[in-house]
CSV table of C-alpha atoms in Angstrom, one decimal:
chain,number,residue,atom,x,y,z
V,853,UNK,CA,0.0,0.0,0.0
V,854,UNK,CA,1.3,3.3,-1.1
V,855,UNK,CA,0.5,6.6,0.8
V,856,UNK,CA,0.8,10.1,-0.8
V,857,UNK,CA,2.0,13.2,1.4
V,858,UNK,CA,-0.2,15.9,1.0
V,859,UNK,CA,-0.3,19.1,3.0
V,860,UNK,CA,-3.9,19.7,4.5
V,861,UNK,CA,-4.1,23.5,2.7
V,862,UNK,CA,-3.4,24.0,-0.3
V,863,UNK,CA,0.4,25.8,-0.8
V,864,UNK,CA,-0.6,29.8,-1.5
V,865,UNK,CA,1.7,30.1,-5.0
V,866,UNK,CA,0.2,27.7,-6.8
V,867,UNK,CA,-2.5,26.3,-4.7
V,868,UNK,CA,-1.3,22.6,-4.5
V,869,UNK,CA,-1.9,20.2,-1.9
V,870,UNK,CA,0.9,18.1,-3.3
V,871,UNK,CA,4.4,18.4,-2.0
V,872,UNK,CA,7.4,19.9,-4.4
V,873,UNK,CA,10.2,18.2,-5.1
V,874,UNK,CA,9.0,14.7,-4.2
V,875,UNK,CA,8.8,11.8,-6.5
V,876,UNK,CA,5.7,10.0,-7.4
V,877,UNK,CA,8.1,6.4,-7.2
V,878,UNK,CA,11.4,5.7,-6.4
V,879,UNK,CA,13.4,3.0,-6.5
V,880,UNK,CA,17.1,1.6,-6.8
V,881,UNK,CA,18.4,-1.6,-7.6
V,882,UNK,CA,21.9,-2.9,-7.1
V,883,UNK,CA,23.8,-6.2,-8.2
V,884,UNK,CA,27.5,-7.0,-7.5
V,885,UNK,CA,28.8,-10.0,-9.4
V,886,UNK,CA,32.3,-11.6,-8.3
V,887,UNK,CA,33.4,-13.6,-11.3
V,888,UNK,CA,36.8,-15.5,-10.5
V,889,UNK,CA,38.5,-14.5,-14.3
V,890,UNK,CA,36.8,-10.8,-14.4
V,891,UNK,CA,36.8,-9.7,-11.0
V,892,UNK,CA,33.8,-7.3,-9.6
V,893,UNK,CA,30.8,-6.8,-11.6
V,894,UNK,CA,28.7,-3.8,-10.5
V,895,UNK,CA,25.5,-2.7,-12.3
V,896,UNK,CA,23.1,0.4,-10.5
V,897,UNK,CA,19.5,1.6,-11.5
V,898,UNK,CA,18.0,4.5,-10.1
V,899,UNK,CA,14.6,5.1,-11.2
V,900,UNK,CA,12.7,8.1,-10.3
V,901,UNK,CA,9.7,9.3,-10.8
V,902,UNK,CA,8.1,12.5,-11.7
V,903,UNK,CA,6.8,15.2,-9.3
V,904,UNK,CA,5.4,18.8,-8.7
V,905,UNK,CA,8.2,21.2,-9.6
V,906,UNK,CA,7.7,25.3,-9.1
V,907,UNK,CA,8.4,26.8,-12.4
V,908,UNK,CA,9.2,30.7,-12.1
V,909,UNK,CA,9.0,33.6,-14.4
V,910,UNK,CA,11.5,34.8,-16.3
V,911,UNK,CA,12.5,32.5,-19.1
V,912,UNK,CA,8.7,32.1,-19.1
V,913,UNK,CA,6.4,34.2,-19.1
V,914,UNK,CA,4.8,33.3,-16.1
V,915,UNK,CA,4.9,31.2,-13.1
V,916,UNK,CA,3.9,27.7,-13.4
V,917,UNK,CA,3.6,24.3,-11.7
V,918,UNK,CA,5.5,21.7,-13.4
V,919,UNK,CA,4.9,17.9,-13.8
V,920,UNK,CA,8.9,16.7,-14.7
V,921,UNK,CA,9.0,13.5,-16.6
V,922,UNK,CA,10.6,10.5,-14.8
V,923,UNK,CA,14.1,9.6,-15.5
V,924,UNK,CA,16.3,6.4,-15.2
V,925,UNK,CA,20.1,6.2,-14.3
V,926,UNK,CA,22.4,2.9,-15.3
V,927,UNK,CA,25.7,2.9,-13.4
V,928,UNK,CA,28.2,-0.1,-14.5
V,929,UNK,CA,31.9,-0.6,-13.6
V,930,UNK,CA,34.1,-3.8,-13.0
V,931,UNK,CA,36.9,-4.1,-10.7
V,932,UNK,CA,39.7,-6.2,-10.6
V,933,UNK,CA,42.0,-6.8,-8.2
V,934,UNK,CA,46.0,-6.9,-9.8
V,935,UNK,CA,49.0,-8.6,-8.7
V,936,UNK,CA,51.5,-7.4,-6.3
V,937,UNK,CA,53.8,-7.9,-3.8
V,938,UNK,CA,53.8,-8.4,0.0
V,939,UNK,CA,50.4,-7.1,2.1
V,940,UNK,CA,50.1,-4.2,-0.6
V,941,UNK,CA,46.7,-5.3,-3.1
V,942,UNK,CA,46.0,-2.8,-6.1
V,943,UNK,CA,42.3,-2.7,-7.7
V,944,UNK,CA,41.5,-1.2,-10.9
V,945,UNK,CA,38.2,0.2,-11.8
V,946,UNK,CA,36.7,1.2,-15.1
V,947,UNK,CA,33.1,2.2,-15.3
V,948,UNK,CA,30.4,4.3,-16.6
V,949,UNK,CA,27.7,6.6,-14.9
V,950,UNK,CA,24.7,7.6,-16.1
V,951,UNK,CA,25.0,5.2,-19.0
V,952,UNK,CA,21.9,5.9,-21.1
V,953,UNK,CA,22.8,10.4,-20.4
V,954,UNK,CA,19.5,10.5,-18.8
V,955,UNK,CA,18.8,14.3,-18.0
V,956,UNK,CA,16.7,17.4,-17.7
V,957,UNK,CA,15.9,18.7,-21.5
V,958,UNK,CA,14.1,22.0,-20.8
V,959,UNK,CA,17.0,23.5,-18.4
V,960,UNK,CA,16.2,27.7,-18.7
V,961,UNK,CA,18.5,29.7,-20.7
V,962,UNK,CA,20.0,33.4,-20.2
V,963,UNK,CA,20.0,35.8,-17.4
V,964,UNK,CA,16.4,35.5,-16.2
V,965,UNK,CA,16.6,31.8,-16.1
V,966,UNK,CA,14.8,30.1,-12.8
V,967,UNK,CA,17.9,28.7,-11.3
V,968,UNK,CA,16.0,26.6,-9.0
V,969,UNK,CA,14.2,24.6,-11.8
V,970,UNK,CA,16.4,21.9,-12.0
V,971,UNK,CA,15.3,18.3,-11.7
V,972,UNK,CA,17.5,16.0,-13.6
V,973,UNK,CA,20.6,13.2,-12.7
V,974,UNK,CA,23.2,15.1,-10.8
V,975,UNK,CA,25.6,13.4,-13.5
V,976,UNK,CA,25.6,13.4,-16.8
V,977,UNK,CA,27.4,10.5,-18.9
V,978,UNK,CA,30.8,10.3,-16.5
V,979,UNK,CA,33.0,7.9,-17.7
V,980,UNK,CA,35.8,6.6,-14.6
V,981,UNK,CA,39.2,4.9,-13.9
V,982,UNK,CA,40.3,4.6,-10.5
V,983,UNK,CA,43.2,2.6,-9.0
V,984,UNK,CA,42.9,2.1,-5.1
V,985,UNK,CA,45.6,0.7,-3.0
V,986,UNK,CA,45.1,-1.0,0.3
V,987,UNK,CA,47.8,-1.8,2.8
């Protein structure tokens, strides 16, 4: 069973009872394979929903309440330990966020953009390398 914050009058702006900023679903899903000849196998999914997002004027004419579309992020990397010497161990990482470049395609533009309308991935596509050493 699902249950739905709502504020018990409605917000004076823009006269919602629903909250801003708060997804309709969220979820995330995580797997970590350990394969003896690869190493680490990490795959992420965030999924978000959409929500109620104040929309100010400026770029647009006028104020508005926005419904953002939901958006999905894929993370993937593999790790794999490497050889070395002594109690030193050395793991390489090569991955991807954000793999599909989900983001927000109606950012505002110019000086009178609303700079809090922004509801996207943090991230765009990032790709990464990281060696970590452990003694």
């Amino acid at each position: 069973m699902f249950f739905k914050g709502r504020y018990a009058q409605p917000e004076p702006d823009f006269g919602s009872y629903g909250f801003f900023r708060t997804p309709t679903v969220e979820g995330n899903l995580s797997v970590y394979w350990k394969l003896p000849e690869l190493g680490e196998v990490f795959f992420g999914m965030r999924r978000t929903g959409s929500m109620l997002l104040p929309h100010y004027a400026g770029y647009i004419p006028g104020d508005r309440l926005e419904n953002t579309k939901p958006y999905t992020v894929l993370d993937a990397n593999i790790t794999r330990e490497l050889p070395t010497i002594r109690d030193c161990r050395l793991a390489f990482t090569i991955g991807v966020k954000n793999l599909t470049n989900s983001y927000q395609d109606d950012l505002d533009r110019g000086a009178l953009r609303d700079a809090g309308y922004i509801w996207g991935p943090r991230f765009p596509r990032t790709f990464i390398m990281s060696l970590k050493a452990s003694f």
